[in-house]
Every structure is written in structure tokens, then in C-alpha cells.
Short mmCIF file of N, CA and C in Angstrom, two decimals:
data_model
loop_
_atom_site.label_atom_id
_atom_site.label_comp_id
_atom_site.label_asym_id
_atom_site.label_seq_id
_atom_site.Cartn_x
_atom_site.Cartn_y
_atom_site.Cartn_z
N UNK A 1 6.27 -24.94 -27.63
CA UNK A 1 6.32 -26.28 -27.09
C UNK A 1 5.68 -26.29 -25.69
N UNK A 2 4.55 -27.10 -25.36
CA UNK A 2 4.48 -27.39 -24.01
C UNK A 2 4.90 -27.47 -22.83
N UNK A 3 6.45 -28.06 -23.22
CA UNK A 3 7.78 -28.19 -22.30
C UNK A 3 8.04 -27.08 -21.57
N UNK A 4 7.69 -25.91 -22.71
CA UNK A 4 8.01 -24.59 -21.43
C UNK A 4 7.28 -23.73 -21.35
N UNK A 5 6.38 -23.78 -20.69
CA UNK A 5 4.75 -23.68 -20.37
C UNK A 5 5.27 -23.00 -18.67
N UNK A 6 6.22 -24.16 -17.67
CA UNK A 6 6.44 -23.64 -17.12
C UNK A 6 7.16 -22.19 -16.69
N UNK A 7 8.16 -22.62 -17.49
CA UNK A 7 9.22 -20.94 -17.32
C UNK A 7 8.33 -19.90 -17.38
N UNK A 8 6.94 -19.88 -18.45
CA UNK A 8 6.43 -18.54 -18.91
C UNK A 8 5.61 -18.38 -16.60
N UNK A 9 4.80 -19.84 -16.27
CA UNK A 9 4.54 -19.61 -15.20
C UNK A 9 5.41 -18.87 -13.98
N UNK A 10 6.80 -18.98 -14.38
CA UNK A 10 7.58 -18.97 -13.19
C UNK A 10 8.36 -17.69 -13.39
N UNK A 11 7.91 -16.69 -14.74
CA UNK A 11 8.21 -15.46 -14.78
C UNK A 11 6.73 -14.60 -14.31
N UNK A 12 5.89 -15.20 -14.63
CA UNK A 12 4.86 -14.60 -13.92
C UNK A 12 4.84 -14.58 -12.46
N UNK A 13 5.06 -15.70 -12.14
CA UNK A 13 4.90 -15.59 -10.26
C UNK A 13 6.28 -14.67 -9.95
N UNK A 14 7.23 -14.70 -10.41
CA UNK A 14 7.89 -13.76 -10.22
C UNK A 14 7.86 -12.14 -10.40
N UNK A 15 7.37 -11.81 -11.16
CA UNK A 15 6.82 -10.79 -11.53
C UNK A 15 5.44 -10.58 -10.40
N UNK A 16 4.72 -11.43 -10.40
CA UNK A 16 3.65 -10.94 -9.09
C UNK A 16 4.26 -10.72 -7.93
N UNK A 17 5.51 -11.71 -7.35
CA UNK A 17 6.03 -11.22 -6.52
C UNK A 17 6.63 -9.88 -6.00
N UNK A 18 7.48 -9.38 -7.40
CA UNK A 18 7.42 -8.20 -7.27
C UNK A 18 6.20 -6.89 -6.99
N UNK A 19 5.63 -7.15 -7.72
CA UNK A 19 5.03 -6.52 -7.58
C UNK A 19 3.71 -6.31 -6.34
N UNK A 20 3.79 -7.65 -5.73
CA UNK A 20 3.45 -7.49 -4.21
C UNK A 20 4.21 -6.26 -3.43
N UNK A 21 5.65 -7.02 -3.16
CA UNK A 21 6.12 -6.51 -2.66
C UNK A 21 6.91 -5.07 -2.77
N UNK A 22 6.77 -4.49 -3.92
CA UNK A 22 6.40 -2.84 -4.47
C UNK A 22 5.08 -2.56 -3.87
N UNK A 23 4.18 -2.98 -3.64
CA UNK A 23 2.67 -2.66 -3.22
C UNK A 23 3.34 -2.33 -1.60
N UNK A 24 3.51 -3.42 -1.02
CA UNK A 24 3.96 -3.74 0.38
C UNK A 24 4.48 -2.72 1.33
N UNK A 25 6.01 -2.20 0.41
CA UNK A 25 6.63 -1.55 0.68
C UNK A 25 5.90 0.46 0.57
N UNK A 26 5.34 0.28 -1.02
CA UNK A 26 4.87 1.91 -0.49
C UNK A 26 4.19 2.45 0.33
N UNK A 27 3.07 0.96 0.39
CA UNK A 27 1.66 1.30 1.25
C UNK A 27 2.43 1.52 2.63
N UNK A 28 3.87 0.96 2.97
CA UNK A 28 4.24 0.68 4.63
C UNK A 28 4.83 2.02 4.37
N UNK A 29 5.59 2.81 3.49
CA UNK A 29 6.05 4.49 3.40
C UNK A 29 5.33 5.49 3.22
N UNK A 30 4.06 5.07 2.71
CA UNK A 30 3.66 6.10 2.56
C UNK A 30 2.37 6.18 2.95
N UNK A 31 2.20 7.50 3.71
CA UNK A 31 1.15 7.54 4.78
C UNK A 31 0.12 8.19 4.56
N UNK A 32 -1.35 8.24 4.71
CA UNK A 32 -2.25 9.36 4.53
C UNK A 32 -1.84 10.26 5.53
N UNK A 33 -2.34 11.58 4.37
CA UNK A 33 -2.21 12.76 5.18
C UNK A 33 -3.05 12.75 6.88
N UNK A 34 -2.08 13.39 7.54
CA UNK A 34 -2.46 13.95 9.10
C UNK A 34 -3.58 14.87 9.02
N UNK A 35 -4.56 15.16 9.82
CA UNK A 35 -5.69 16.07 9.68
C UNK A 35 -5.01 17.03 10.86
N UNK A 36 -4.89 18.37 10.42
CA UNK A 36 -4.32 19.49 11.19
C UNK A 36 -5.43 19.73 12.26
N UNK A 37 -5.08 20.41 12.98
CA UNK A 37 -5.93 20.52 13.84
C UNK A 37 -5.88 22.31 13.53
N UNK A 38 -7.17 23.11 13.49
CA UNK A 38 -7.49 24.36 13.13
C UNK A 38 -8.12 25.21 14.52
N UNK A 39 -8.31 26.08 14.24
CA UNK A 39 -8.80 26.93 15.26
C UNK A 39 -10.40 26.99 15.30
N UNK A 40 -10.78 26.80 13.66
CA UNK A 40 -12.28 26.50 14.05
C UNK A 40 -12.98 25.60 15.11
N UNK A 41 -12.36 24.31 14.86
CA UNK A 41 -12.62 23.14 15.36
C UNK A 41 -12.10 23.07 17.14
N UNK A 42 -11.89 24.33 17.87
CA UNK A 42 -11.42 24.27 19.05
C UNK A 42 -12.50 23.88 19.82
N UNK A 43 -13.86 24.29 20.41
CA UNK A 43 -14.85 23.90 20.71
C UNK A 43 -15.26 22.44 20.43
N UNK A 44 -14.58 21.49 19.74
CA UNK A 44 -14.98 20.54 19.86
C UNK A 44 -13.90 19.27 20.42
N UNK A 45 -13.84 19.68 21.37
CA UNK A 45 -12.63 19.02 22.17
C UNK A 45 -12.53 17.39 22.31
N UNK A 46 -13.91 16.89 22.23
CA UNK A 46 -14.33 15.54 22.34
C UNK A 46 -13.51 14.83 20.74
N UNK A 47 -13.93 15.61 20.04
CA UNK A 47 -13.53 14.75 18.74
C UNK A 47 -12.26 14.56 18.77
N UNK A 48 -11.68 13.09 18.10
CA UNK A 48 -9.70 13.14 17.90
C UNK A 48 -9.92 12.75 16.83
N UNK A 49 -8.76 13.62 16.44
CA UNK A 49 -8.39 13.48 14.70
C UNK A 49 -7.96 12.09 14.41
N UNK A 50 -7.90 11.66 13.27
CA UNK A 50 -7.45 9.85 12.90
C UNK A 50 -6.03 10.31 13.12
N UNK A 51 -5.21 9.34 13.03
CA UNK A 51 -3.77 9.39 12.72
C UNK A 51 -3.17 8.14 12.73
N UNK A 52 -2.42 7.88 11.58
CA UNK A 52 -1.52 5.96 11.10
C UNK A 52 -0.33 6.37 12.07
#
């Protein structure tokens, strides 16, 4: 029926919601790796490693 056309919409936006906010949350826990700093790389004092 037409009539509930909406509900199917309003499990979807719900469902996107979630799943935003599963996106949201890991990307804010979980971090790229740190670049170590080595002994080769001592001589190059100018360069800084990235870091989040």
C-alpha cells in the first residue's frame, strides 16, 4: 500500500543515522598510526613527523 511508503523511509533514515554515527564515533577512536621516530632519520632534524 502506498500509505506506508513512509515507515519503509523512516527506517531508512534511521538506519543511516546509525550508521553515521558508527562512522563518527570510530573515525573520532581510532587513530592512524604514529610515525616512530628511528635512528636513521637523526640527521634530519628539520623534518616533523605528522601526528592526530
Amino acid at each position: 500500500m502506498p500509505q506506508m511508503a513512509p515507515l519503509y523511509w523512516l527506517y531508512l533514515f534511521f538506519f543511516f543515522l546509525l550508521m553515521l554515527s558508527l562512522f563518527l564515533v570510530l573515525t573520532f577512536f581510532i587513530k592512524p598510526f604514529d610515525v616512530k621516530s628511528s635512528t636513521l632519520h637523526t640527521k634530519l632534524l628539520h623534518h616533523k613527523h605528522w601526528k592526530l
